[in-house]
């Protein structure tokens, strides 16, 4: 007769007797219950704060005319690769083939990456948008204003504020080259951050063609442009001296060209993100040869004027930053990044990427957009004591006393919920003290006590767990007492 394990954590083993004629159980190692490194569980309090923040962001997006889009978590590797630069491509999570196909690949003498996988988890929300715009261009409006709030994955080193799985909140305008689209996008970004409670932040603005003009003015060849901009993109993280060291390591740049470039984008003693727009822009434009770089400087002047009109009293929140590079390789025009007051780091970033959709659709389709990282925003709000979007969970617990039937409890709960009360119902009657203790432990501000007298009168006793005061009131008056 086979032995039956009666405890999930033990298993039989051969060896010493346990004194009853059987074998002594051996403990089975428990699987780890921790989430994967760089990924997080969001318990109810955190999940409620996240959802409240998302609602505020969605409202800002909708106010600016954007509509929602959702795409699959997986994309073809042919869709993802080559869009983020070499460093980004290395951070894409690849999904192994399954079954016989994987067996065949592993049976080869030296299987390559493409032999093992042809799918990957999405790295961002911009490339999936470009694919969608190409796939459904006949069904979408000629100017498509979309927002998307979904998780993305990056095989990066996990650290505080940098996760492997995180939620991006994107808004993009596809199909317009007008500078109004750029201004509308930046205005939407500004509104979303204000809705979350951020104040005193700065929107730094630059142009990829202007950067190309500056690298050319320094004698840096086009073949070294991408690694030069990747290094320059680290200016706020490792400082001018760190960027200089990285640039000097590039054979086609060297010490002299690195010094010249940093003199233009980050002069000693000046913070590139703190320059006033017009004098700094004119100073840099003078270094550019006639061509795309000069044209980009003119476009930035126009965009700064439009943003002044779009942002009104907050127009000073936008500043030209010649050292801003935005490392992703698909940007083609204006680029922008938001930095928090007090040096707390980047809040968001984006720019124009007119060539990306055309890579899928076979024709040039302009686009501009930005991305907010939800986890980083909530972390910064927590650290700075900002408005962290209060939770929207239950505000009260309905606490039945002995003598009240389950049917009476559920009828009262239905009436209160219909009146808009976010209500949690205790599962069974308990002594009042235990009810109040459990409601307080759950962090609820109110307990609604329902005894036989209250049930008979169509009322309940509203107990304020903060002030420890209470008042018995008819059910129609309860919502008002909870909002006081």
CSV table of C-alpha atoms in Angstrom, one decimal:
chain,number,residue,atom,x,y,z
A,1,UNK,CA,0.0,0.0,0.0
A,2,UNK,CA,1.5,3.4,-0.9
A,3,UNK,CA,2.3,5.8,1.8
A,4,UNK,CA,0.3,9.1,1.9
A,5,UNK,CA,2.0,12.3,3.0
A,6,UNK,CA,-0.2,14.0,5.5
A,7,UNK,CA,1.9,17.2,5.8
A,8,UNK,CA,3.0,19.3,2.9
A,9,UNK,CA,6.4,20.1,4.4
A,10,UNK,CA,7.6,16.6,5.2
A,11,UNK,CA,8.5,13.5,3.1
A,12,UNK,CA,9.5,9.9,4.0
A,13,UNK,CA,13.1,9.0,3.9
A,14,UNK,CA,15.0,5.8,4.2
A,15,UNK,CA,16.9,5.4,7.4
A,16,UNK,CA,16.2,5.6,11.1
A,17,UNK,CA,12.9,4.3,12.6
A,18,UNK,CA,10.7,6.8,14.4
A,19,UNK,CA,9.7,4.3,17.1
A,20,UNK,CA,6.3,3.5,15.6
A,21,UNK,CA,7.4,1.1,12.9
A,22,UNK,CA,7.5,3.9,10.3
A,23,UNK,CA,10.3,6.2,9.0
A,24,UNK,CA,11.0,9.6,10.5
A,25,UNK,CA,9.9,12.5,8.3
A,26,UNK,CA,12.4,14.7,6.6
A,27,UNK,CA,11.8,18.4,6.1
A,28,UNK,CA,11.4,19.5,2.5
A,29,UNK,CA,13.1,22.8,1.7
A,30,UNK,CA,10.5,25.5,1.2
A,31,UNK,CA,10.5,27.5,-2.0
A,32,UNK,CA,11.4,31.1,-1.6
A,33,UNK,CA,8.4,33.4,-1.2
A,34,UNK,CA,10.2,36.5,-2.1
A,35,UNK,CA,9.4,38.2,-5.4
A,36,UNK,CA,12.0,38.0,-8.2
A,37,UNK,CA,14.8,40.6,-7.7
A,38,UNK,CA,13.8,43.9,-9.3
A,39,UNK,CA,10.1,43.1,-9.1
A,40,UNK,CA,7.7,43.9,-6.4
A,41,UNK,CA,4.5,42.8,-4.7
A,42,UNK,CA,2.1,45.6,-4.0
A,43,UNK,CA,0.1,45.0,-0.8
A,44,UNK,CA,-3.3,46.7,-0.5
A,45,UNK,CA,-2.1,50.1,0.8
A,46,UNK,CA,0.5,50.4,-1.9
A,47,UNK,CA,-1.8,49.1,-4.6
A,48,UNK,CA,-4.5,51.6,-3.6
A,49,UNK,CA,-1.9,54.5,-3.8
A,50,UNK,CA,-0.8,53.3,-7.2
A,51,UNK,CA,-4.3,53.1,-8.5
A,52,UNK,CA,-5.2,56.6,-7.2
A,53,UNK,CA,-2.1,58.0,-8.9
A,54,UNK,CA,-3.0,56.3,-12.2
A,55,UNK,CA,-6.5,57.8,-12.0
A,56,UNK,CA,-5.0,61.2,-11.7
A,57,UNK,CA,-2.6,60.6,-14.6
A,58,UNK,CA,-5.4,59.2,-16.8
A,59,UNK,CA,-7.5,62.3,-16.0
A,60,UNK,CA,-4.7,64.6,-17.1
A,61,UNK,CA,-4.2,62.6,-20.3
A,62,UNK,CA,-7.9,62.5,-21.1
A,63,UNK,CA,-8.2,66.3,-20.4
A,64,UNK,CA,-5.6,66.8,-23.2
A,65,UNK,CA,-7.5,64.7,-25.7
A,66,UNK,CA,-5.6,61.4,-25.4
A,67,UNK,CA,-7.4,58.1,-25.7
A,68,UNK,CA,-6.2,54.7,-24.2
A,69,UNK,CA,-4.4,51.9,-26.0
A,70,UNK,CA,-3.2,48.5,-24.7
A,71,UNK,CA,-0.8,46.1,-26.3
A,72,UNK,CA,0.5,42.6,-25.5
A,73,UNK,CA,3.3,42.0,-23.0
A,74,UNK,CA,5.3,40.1,-25.7
A,75,UNK,CA,6.6,41.4,-29.0
A,76,UNK,CA,8.6,39.8,-31.7
A,77,UNK,CA,12.4,40.3,-31.3
A,78,UNK,CA,12.4,41.6,-34.8
A,79,UNK,CA,10.1,44.4,-33.6
A,80,UNK,CA,12.2,45.2,-30.5
A,81,UNK,CA,15.8,44.9,-31.6
A,82,UNK,CA,17.6,47.8,-33.1
A,83,UNK,CA,15.4,50.5,-31.7
A,84,UNK,CA,17.1,51.2,-28.4
A,85,UNK,CA,20.8,51.1,-29.2
A,86,UNK,CA,23.2,48.4,-28.3
A,87,UNK,CA,22.8,49.0,-24.5
A,88,UNK,CA,19.0,48.8,-24.7
A,89,UNK,CA,19.1,45.7,-26.8
A,90,UNK,CA,21.1,43.9,-24.1
A,91,UNK,CA,18.4,44.6,-21.6
A,92,UNK,CA,15.5,43.0,-23.5
A,93,UNK,CA,14.1,39.9,-21.8
A,94,UNK,CA,14.1,37.1,-24.4
A,95,UNK,CA,11.6,34.3,-24.2
A,96,UNK,CA,12.9,30.8,-25.1
A,97,UNK,CA,11.3,28.6,-27.7
A,98,UNK,CA,9.1,25.8,-26.3
A,99,UNK,CA,9.0,22.1,-26.8
A,100,UNK,CA,10.5,20.4,-29.8
A,101,UNK,CA,11.7,23.7,-31.3
A,102,UNK,CA,13.8,24.4,-28.2
A,103,UNK,CA,15.1,20.8,-28.1
A,104,UNK,CA,16.3,21.2,-31.7
A,105,UNK,CA,18.1,24.4,-31.0
A,106,UNK,CA,19.8,23.0,-27.9
A,107,UNK,CA,20.9,20.0,-29.9
A,108,UNK,CA,23.0,22.2,-32.2
A,109,UNK,CA,26.7,22.4,-31.5
A,110,UNK,CA,26.7,26.2,-30.9
A,111,UNK,CA,23.1,27.6,-30.8
A,112,UNK,CA,23.0,31.4,-31.2
A,113,UNK,CA,20.5,33.8,-29.5
A,114,UNK,CA,18.2,33.9,-32.5
A,115,UNK,CA,18.1,30.0,-32.5
A,116,UNK,CA,16.8,30.0,-28.9
A,117,UNK,CA,14.2,32.8,-29.0
A,118,UNK,CA,12.2,35.0,-31.3
A,119,UNK,CA,10.0,36.7,-28.8
A,120,UNK,CA,10.7,39.2,-26.0
A,121,UNK,CA,9.0,41.2,-23.2
A,122,UNK,CA,8.3,44.7,-24.2
A,123,UNK,CA,11.1,47.1,-23.2
A,124,UNK,CA,9.0,50.3,-23.5
A,125,UNK,CA,5.6,51.4,-24.8
A,126,UNK,CA,6.9,53.5,-27.7
A,127,UNK,CA,8.0,50.7,-30.0
A,128,UNK,CA,4.7,48.8,-29.6
A,129,UNK,CA,2.8,52.1,-30.4
A,130,UNK,CA,4.9,52.4,-33.6
A,131,UNK,CA,3.9,48.8,-34.6
A,132,UNK,CA,0.2,49.5,-33.8
A,133,UNK,CA,0.3,52.7,-35.8
A,134,UNK,CA,1.7,50.9,-38.8
A,135,UNK,CA,-0.6,47.9,-38.5
A,136,UNK,CA,-3.9,49.8,-38.1
A,137,UNK,CA,-3.2,53.1,-39.9
A,138,UNK,CA,-6.4,52.7,-41.9
A,139,UNK,CA,-8.5,52.4,-38.7
A,140,UNK,CA,-6.8,55.1,-36.7
A,141,UNK,CA,-7.3,58.9,-37.1
A,142,UNK,CA,-4.7,60.7,-39.2
A,143,UNK,CA,-3.5,62.4,-36.0
A,144,UNK,CA,-3.7,59.8,-33.2
A,145,UNK,CA,-3.4,61.0,-29.6
A,146,UNK,CA,-2.9,57.9,-27.5
A,147,UNK,CA,-2.0,57.1,-23.9
A,148,UNK,CA,-0.9,53.8,-22.5
A,149,UNK,CA,-0.3,52.7,-18.9
A,150,UNK,CA,1.1,49.2,-18.7
A,151,UNK,CA,4.2,47.3,-17.2
A,152,UNK,CA,7.5,47.0,-19.1
A,153,UNK,CA,10.5,44.8,-18.4
A,154,UNK,CA,14.2,45.5,-18.5
A,155,UNK,CA,17.0,43.0,-17.6
A,156,UNK,CA,18.9,45.7,-15.7
A,157,UNK,CA,20.7,45.6,-12.3
A,158,UNK,CA,18.0,46.0,-9.7
A,159,UNK,CA,18.5,49.0,-7.3
A,160,UNK,CA,16.5,51.5,-5.4
A,161,UNK,CA,14.2,53.4,-7.8
A,162,UNK,CA,15.2,51.1,-10.7
A,163,UNK,CA,13.2,47.9,-11.1
A,164,UNK,CA,13.2,45.2,-13.7
A,165,UNK,CA,9.4,45.3,-13.9
A,166,UNK,CA,7.8,48.7,-13.7
A,167,UNK,CA,4.8,50.6,-15.0
A,168,UNK,CA,5.1,53.3,-17.7
A,169,UNK,CA,2.6,56.0,-18.3
A,170,UNK,CA,3.0,57.2,-21.9
A,171,UNK,CA,1.2,59.8,-24.0
A,172,UNK,CA,2.1,60.3,-27.7
A,173,UNK,CA,0.8,62.1,-30.8
A,174,UNK,CA,1.3,60.2,-34.0
A,175,UNK,CA,0.8,61.8,-37.4
A,176,UNK,CA,1.7,65.5,-37.0
A,177,UNK,CA,4.9,67.4,-37.6
A,178,UNK,CA,3.4,70.6,-36.2
A,179,UNK,CA,5.3,72.2,-33.3
A,180,UNK,CA,1.8,72.4,-31.7
A,181,UNK,CA,2.0,68.6,-31.2
A,182,UNK,CA,5.3,69.0,-29.3
A,183,UNK,CA,3.9,71.8,-27.2
A,184,UNK,CA,0.7,69.9,-26.5
A,185,UNK,CA,2.8,66.9,-25.4
A,186,UNK,CA,4.9,68.9,-23.0
A,187,UNK,CA,1.8,70.6,-21.6
A,188,UNK,CA,0.2,67.3,-21.0
A,189,UNK,CA,3.3,66.0,-19.2
A,190,UNK,CA,3.3,69.2,-17.1
A,191,UNK,CA,-0.4,68.7,-16.2
A,192,UNK,CA,0.1,65.0,-15.2
A,193,UNK,CA,3.0,65.9,-12.8
A,194,UNK,CA,1.0,68.7,-11.3
A,195,UNK,CA,-2.0,66.4,-10.8
A,196,UNK,CA,0.2,64.0,-8.9
A,197,UNK,CA,1.3,66.8,-6.5
A,198,UNK,CA,4.7,67.7,-7.9
A,199,UNK,CA,5.8,71.3,-7.7
A,200,UNK,CA,8.9,73.2,-8.6
A,201,UNK,CA,10.1,70.8,-11.2
A,202,UNK,CA,11.9,71.9,-14.4
A,203,UNK,CA,11.3,70.7,-18.0
A,204,UNK,CA,14.7,70.6,-19.8
A,205,UNK,CA,14.6,71.0,-23.5
A,206,UNK,CA,17.0,70.2,-26.3
A,207,UNK,CA,17.1,68.9,-29.9
A,208,UNK,CA,18.8,65.9,-31.4
A,209,UNK,CA,19.8,67.7,-34.6
A,210,UNK,CA,21.3,70.5,-32.5
A,211,UNK,CA,23.4,67.9,-30.7
A,212,UNK,CA,24.5,66.4,-34.0
A,213,UNK,CA,25.5,69.9,-35.1
A,214,UNK,CA,27.5,70.4,-31.9
A,215,UNK,CA,29.4,67.0,-32.2
A,216,UNK,CA,30.2,67.9,-35.8
A,217,UNK,CA,31.4,71.4,-34.8
A,218,UNK,CA,33.8,69.6,-32.4
A,219,UNK,CA,35.2,67.4,-35.1
A,220,UNK,CA,33.5,64.2,-33.9
A,221,UNK,CA,32.7,61.9,-36.9
A,222,UNK,CA,29.2,60.6,-37.5
A,223,UNK,CA,30.4,57.0,-36.8
A,224,UNK,CA,31.1,58.1,-33.2
A,225,UNK,CA,27.9,60.1,-32.7
A,226,UNK,CA,25.8,57.4,-31.0
A,227,UNK,CA,28.4,56.4,-28.3
A,228,UNK,CA,29.1,60.1,-27.8
A,229,UNK,CA,25.4,60.9,-27.1
A,230,UNK,CA,25.1,57.8,-24.8
A,231,UNK,CA,28.0,59.2,-22.8
A,232,UNK,CA,26.6,62.7,-22.8
A,233,UNK,CA,23.3,61.3,-21.6
A,234,UNK,CA,25.0,60.5,-18.3
A,235,UNK,CA,25.9,64.1,-17.5
A,236,UNK,CA,23.4,64.4,-14.7
A,237,UNK,CA,24.5,61.0,-13.2
A,238,UNK,CA,28.3,61.1,-13.3
A,239,UNK,CA,29.0,64.8,-13.9
A,240,UNK,CA,31.2,66.5,-16.5
A,241,UNK,CA,34.4,64.8,-15.3
A,242,UNK,CA,32.8,61.3,-15.6
A,243,UNK,CA,31.5,62.1,-19.1
A,244,UNK,CA,34.9,63.4,-20.1
A,245,UNK,CA,36.5,60.1,-19.1
A,246,UNK,CA,34.0,58.1,-21.1
A,247,UNK,CA,34.4,60.3,-24.1
A,248,UNK,CA,38.2,60.2,-24.0
A,249,UNK,CA,38.0,56.4,-24.2
A,250,UNK,CA,36.3,56.6,-27.5
A,251,UNK,CA,39.0,56.3,-30.2
A,252,UNK,CA,37.3,58.8,-32.6
A,253,UNK,CA,36.7,61.4,-29.9
A,254,UNK,CA,39.8,61.7,-27.6
A,255,UNK,CA,40.7,64.3,-25.0
A,256,UNK,CA,40.7,67.4,-27.2
A,257,UNK,CA,37.3,66.8,-28.8
A,258,UNK,CA,35.8,65.7,-25.5
A,259,UNK,CA,36.9,69.0,-23.8
A,260,UNK,CA,35.6,71.1,-26.7
A,261,UNK,CA,32.2,69.4,-26.6
A,262,UNK,CA,31.9,69.7,-22.8
A,263,UNK,CA,32.8,73.4,-23.1
A,264,UNK,CA,29.8,73.9,-25.3
A,265,UNK,CA,27.2,71.8,-23.4
A,266,UNK,CA,28.4,72.1,-19.8
A,267,UNK,CA,30.7,75.1,-19.2
A,268,UNK,CA,32.6,75.1,-15.9
A,269,UNK,CA,30.7,76.7,-13.1
A,270,UNK,CA,27.4,76.6,-14.9
A,271,UNK,CA,24.6,74.0,-14.5
A,272,UNK,CA,23.4,73.0,-18.0
A,273,UNK,CA,19.9,72.6,-16.7
A,274,UNK,CA,19.8,76.0,-15.1
A,275,UNK,CA,20.5,78.2,-18.1
A,276,UNK,CA,17.8,80.7,-19.1
A,277,UNK,CA,16.5,79.7,-22.5
A,278,UNK,CA,17.3,82.5,-24.9
A,279,UNK,CA,20.9,83.6,-24.1
A,280,UNK,CA,22.0,79.9,-23.8
A,281,UNK,CA,20.3,78.9,-27.0
A,282,UNK,CA,21.8,81.9,-29.0
A,283,UNK,CA,25.3,81.1,-27.5
A,284,UNK,CA,25.1,77.5,-28.7
A,285,UNK,CA,23.6,78.3,-32.1
A,286,UNK,CA,26.5,80.6,-32.9
A,287,UNK,CA,28.8,77.5,-32.8
A,288,UNK,CA,26.7,75.7,-35.5
A,289,UNK,CA,27.4,75.6,-39.2
A,290,UNK,CA,24.4,76.5,-41.5
A,291,UNK,CA,22.3,73.4,-41.9
A,292,UNK,CA,20.2,71.1,-39.7
A,293,UNK,CA,21.7,72.2,-36.5
A,294,UNK,CA,20.9,75.9,-37.1
A,295,UNK,CA,17.4,74.8,-38.2
A,296,UNK,CA,17.0,72.9,-35.0
A,297,UNK,CA,17.9,75.9,-32.9
A,298,UNK,CA,15.2,77.9,-34.7
A,299,UNK,CA,12.7,75.2,-34.0
A,300,UNK,CA,13.6,75.3,-30.3
A,301,UNK,CA,13.0,79.0,-30.2
A,302,UNK,CA,9.5,78.5,-31.7
A,303,UNK,CA,8.7,75.7,-29.3
A,304,UNK,CA,9.8,77.7,-26.3
A,305,UNK,CA,7.4,80.5,-27.4
A,306,UNK,CA,4.6,78.0,-27.8
A,307,UNK,CA,5.2,76.5,-24.4
A,308,UNK,CA,5.1,80.0,-22.9
A,309,UNK,CA,1.5,80.3,-24.3
A,310,UNK,CA,0.6,76.7,-23.3
A,311,UNK,CA,1.9,76.8,-19.7
A,312,UNK,CA,1.0,80.4,-18.9
A,313,UNK,CA,2.2,81.3,-15.4
A,314,UNK,CA,4.4,78.1,-15.4
A,315,UNK,CA,6.3,79.1,-18.5
A,316,UNK,CA,9.5,79.5,-16.5
A,317,UNK,CA,9.4,75.8,-15.8
A,318,UNK,CA,10.9,75.1,-19.2
A,319,UNK,CA,14.6,75.7,-19.9
A,320,UNK,CA,17.0,75.0,-22.6
A,321,UNK,CA,19.7,72.4,-21.6
A,322,UNK,CA,22.4,71.9,-24.3
A,323,UNK,CA,23.8,68.9,-22.4
A,324,UNK,CA,20.5,66.9,-22.5
A,325,UNK,CA,20.9,63.9,-24.9
A,326,UNK,CA,18.3,61.2,-24.1
A,327,UNK,CA,20.2,58.1,-24.9
A,328,UNK,CA,17.6,56.2,-27.0
A,329,UNK,CA,18.6,56.1,-30.6
A,330,UNK,CA,15.2,56.7,-32.1
A,331,UNK,CA,14.8,60.4,-31.2
A,332,UNK,CA,15.0,62.7,-34.2
A,333,UNK,CA,13.9,66.2,-33.0
A,334,UNK,CA,13.1,68.0,-29.8
A,335,UNK,CA,13.8,66.1,-26.7
A,336,UNK,CA,12.8,66.9,-23.1
A,337,UNK,CA,13.3,65.6,-19.6
A,338,UNK,CA,11.8,66.7,-16.3
A,339,UNK,CA,14.0,67.1,-13.2
A,340,UNK,CA,12.7,67.4,-9.7
A,341,UNK,CA,13.4,70.3,-7.4
A,342,UNK,CA,16.3,69.8,-5.0
A,343,UNK,CA,18.2,67.4,-7.2
A,344,UNK,CA,15.9,64.4,-6.6
A,345,UNK,CA,16.5,63.1,-10.1
A,346,UNK,CA,14.6,62.7,-13.4
A,347,UNK,CA,10.8,62.5,-13.3
A,348,UNK,CA,10.0,61.8,-16.9
A,349,UNK,CA,11.3,62.2,-20.5
A,350,UNK,CA,10.4,62.1,-24.1
A,351,UNK,CA,10.8,63.7,-27.5
A,352,UNK,CA,10.1,63.5,-31.2
A,353,UNK,CA,10.8,60.3,-33.1
A,354,UNK,CA,9.7,60.8,-36.7
A,355,UNK,CA,11.5,57.8,-38.1
A,356,UNK,CA,10.3,55.0,-35.8
A,357,UNK,CA,6.8,54.3,-37.1
A,358,UNK,CA,8.1,54.4,-40.7
A,359,UNK,CA,10.4,51.4,-39.9
A,360,UNK,CA,7.2,49.3,-39.6
A,361,UNK,CA,4.9,51.1,-42.0
A,362,UNK,CA,7.2,51.7,-45.0
A,363,UNK,CA,6.5,55.4,-45.0
A,364,UNK,CA,7.5,58.3,-42.9
A,365,UNK,CA,5.0,59.0,-40.0
A,366,UNK,CA,5.9,61.7,-37.5
A,367,UNK,CA,5.4,61.2,-33.8
A,368,UNK,CA,6.2,62.8,-30.4
A,369,UNK,CA,5.6,61.6,-26.9
A,370,UNK,CA,6.8,61.1,-23.3
A,371,UNK,CA,6.9,58.5,-20.6
A,372,UNK,CA,6.4,58.6,-16.8
A,373,UNK,CA,7.7,55.8,-14.6
A,374,UNK,CA,5.0,55.3,-12.0
A,375,UNK,CA,7.2,53.6,-9.3
A,376,UNK,CA,9.9,56.3,-9.4
A,377,UNK,CA,7.2,59.0,-9.2
A,378,UNK,CA,5.6,57.5,-6.1
A,379,UNK,CA,9.0,56.9,-4.5
A,380,UNK,CA,9.9,60.6,-5.0
A,381,UNK,CA,6.6,61.7,-3.6
A,382,UNK,CA,7.1,59.6,-0.6
A,383,UNK,CA,10.6,60.9,0.0
A,384,UNK,CA,9.7,64.6,-0.5
A,385,UNK,CA,6.5,64.5,1.5
A,386,UNK,CA,4.4,65.5,-1.6
A,387,UNK,CA,0.8,64.6,-2.3
A,388,UNK,CA,1.1,60.8,-2.7
A,389,UNK,CA,-2.5,60.4,-4.0
A,390,UNK,CA,-4.5,59.3,-1.0
A,391,UNK,CA,-5.9,55.7,-1.1
A,392,UNK,CA,-9.4,55.2,-2.3
A,393,UNK,CA,-10.1,52.0,-0.4
A,394,UNK,CA,-12.8,51.4,2.2
A,395,UNK,CA,-13.5,54.2,4.6
A,396,UNK,CA,-15.5,52.3,7.1
A,397,UNK,CA,-16.2,48.8,8.4
A,398,UNK,CA,-19.8,47.7,9.1
A,399,UNK,CA,-19.7,45.9,12.5
A,400,UNK,CA,-22.7,43.7,13.4
A,401,UNK,CA,-23.4,42.9,17.0
A,402,UNK,CA,-25.0,39.8,18.4
A,403,UNK,CA,-28.7,39.6,17.6
A,404,UNK,CA,-28.4,41.0,14.1
A,405,UNK,CA,-28.9,38.6,11.2
A,406,UNK,CA,-26.6,38.3,8.2
A,407,UNK,CA,-29.5,39.3,5.9
A,408,UNK,CA,-30.0,42.6,7.9
A,409,UNK,CA,-26.2,43.3,7.6
A,410,UNK,CA,-26.2,42.8,3.9
A,411,UNK,CA,-29.3,45.0,3.4
A,412,UNK,CA,-27.7,47.8,5.3
A,413,UNK,CA,-24.4,47.4,3.4
A,414,UNK,CA,-26.3,47.6,0.1
A,415,UNK,CA,-28.0,50.8,1.0
A,416,UNK,CA,-24.8,52.5,2.2
A,417,UNK,CA,-22.8,51.4,-0.9
A,418,UNK,CA,-25.6,52.7,-3.1
A,419,UNK,CA,-25.1,56.0,-1.4
A,420,UNK,CA,-21.4,56.0,-2.3
A,421,UNK,CA,-19.9,54.7,0.9
A,422,UNK,CA,-16.7,52.5,0.4
A,423,UNK,CA,-17.6,49.8,2.9
A,424,UNK,CA,-16.0,46.7,4.3
A,425,UNK,CA,-18.4,44.2,6.1
A,426,UNK,CA,-17.3,42.2,9.1
A,427,UNK,CA,-18.0,38.5,8.5
A,428,UNK,CA,-19.8,37.7,11.7
A,429,UNK,CA,-21.1,39.4,14.9
A,430,UNK,CA,-18.4,40.1,17.6
A,431,UNK,CA,-18.1,42.0,20.8
A,432,UNK,CA,-17.9,45.7,20.1
A,433,UNK,CA,-14.3,46.1,21.4
A,434,UNK,CA,-13.0,43.4,19.0
A,435,UNK,CA,-14.8,45.1,16.1
A,436,UNK,CA,-13.3,48.5,16.9
A,437,UNK,CA,-9.8,47.0,17.4
A,438,UNK,CA,-9.9,45.2,14.0
A,439,UNK,CA,-11.2,48.3,12.2
A,440,UNK,CA,-8.4,50.4,13.7
A,441,UNK,CA,-5.8,47.8,12.9
A,442,UNK,CA,-6.9,47.9,9.2
A,443,UNK,CA,-6.4,51.7,9.2
A,444,UNK,CA,-10.0,52.6,8.7
A,445,UNK,CA,-11.2,55.9,10.0
A,446,UNK,CA,-14.7,54.8,10.8
A,447,UNK,CA,-16.6,51.9,12.3
A,448,UNK,CA,-20.3,51.6,11.7
A,449,UNK,CA,-21.9,49.7,14.6
A,450,UNK,CA,-25.1,47.8,13.8
A,451,UNK,CA,-26.9,46.3,16.8
A,452,UNK,CA,-30.5,45.1,17.0
A,453,UNK,CA,-31.8,48.5,18.0
A,454,UNK,CA,-30.1,50.2,15.1
A,455,UNK,CA,-31.3,47.5,12.7
A,456,UNK,CA,-34.9,47.9,13.8
A,457,UNK,CA,-34.7,51.7,13.4
A,458,UNK,CA,-32.9,51.7,10.0
A,459,UNK,CA,-29.9,53.4,11.5
A,460,UNK,CA,-26.3,52.7,12.7
A,461,UNK,CA,-23.8,54.2,15.1
A,462,UNK,CA,-21.0,56.0,13.4
A,463,UNK,CA,-17.8,55.6,15.4
A,464,UNK,CA,-14.9,58.0,14.5
A,465,UNK,CA,-11.8,55.9,15.3
A,466,UNK,CA,-9.5,59.0,15.3
A,467,UNK,CA,-11.5,61.2,17.7
A,468,UNK,CA,-13.2,58.3,19.5
A,469,UNK,CA,-16.5,60.1,19.2
A,470,UNK,CA,-19.7,58.5,18.0
A,471,UNK,CA,-23.2,59.4,16.8
A,472,UNK,CA,-26.3,57.3,15.9
A,473,UNK,CA,-27.9,58.4,12.7
A,474,UNK,CA,-30.5,57.2,10.2
A,475,UNK,CA,-28.8,55.4,7.2
A,476,UNK,CA,-29.4,58.3,4.7
A,477,UNK,CA,-27.4,60.6,7.0
A,478,UNK,CA,-24.4,58.3,7.4
A,479,UNK,CA,-22.5,59.3,4.2
A,480,UNK,CA,-22.5,62.9,5.4
A,481,UNK,CA,-21.1,62.0,8.8
A,482,UNK,CA,-18.3,60.0,7.0
A,483,UNK,CA,-17.3,63.0,4.9
A,484,UNK,CA,-17.0,65.4,7.8
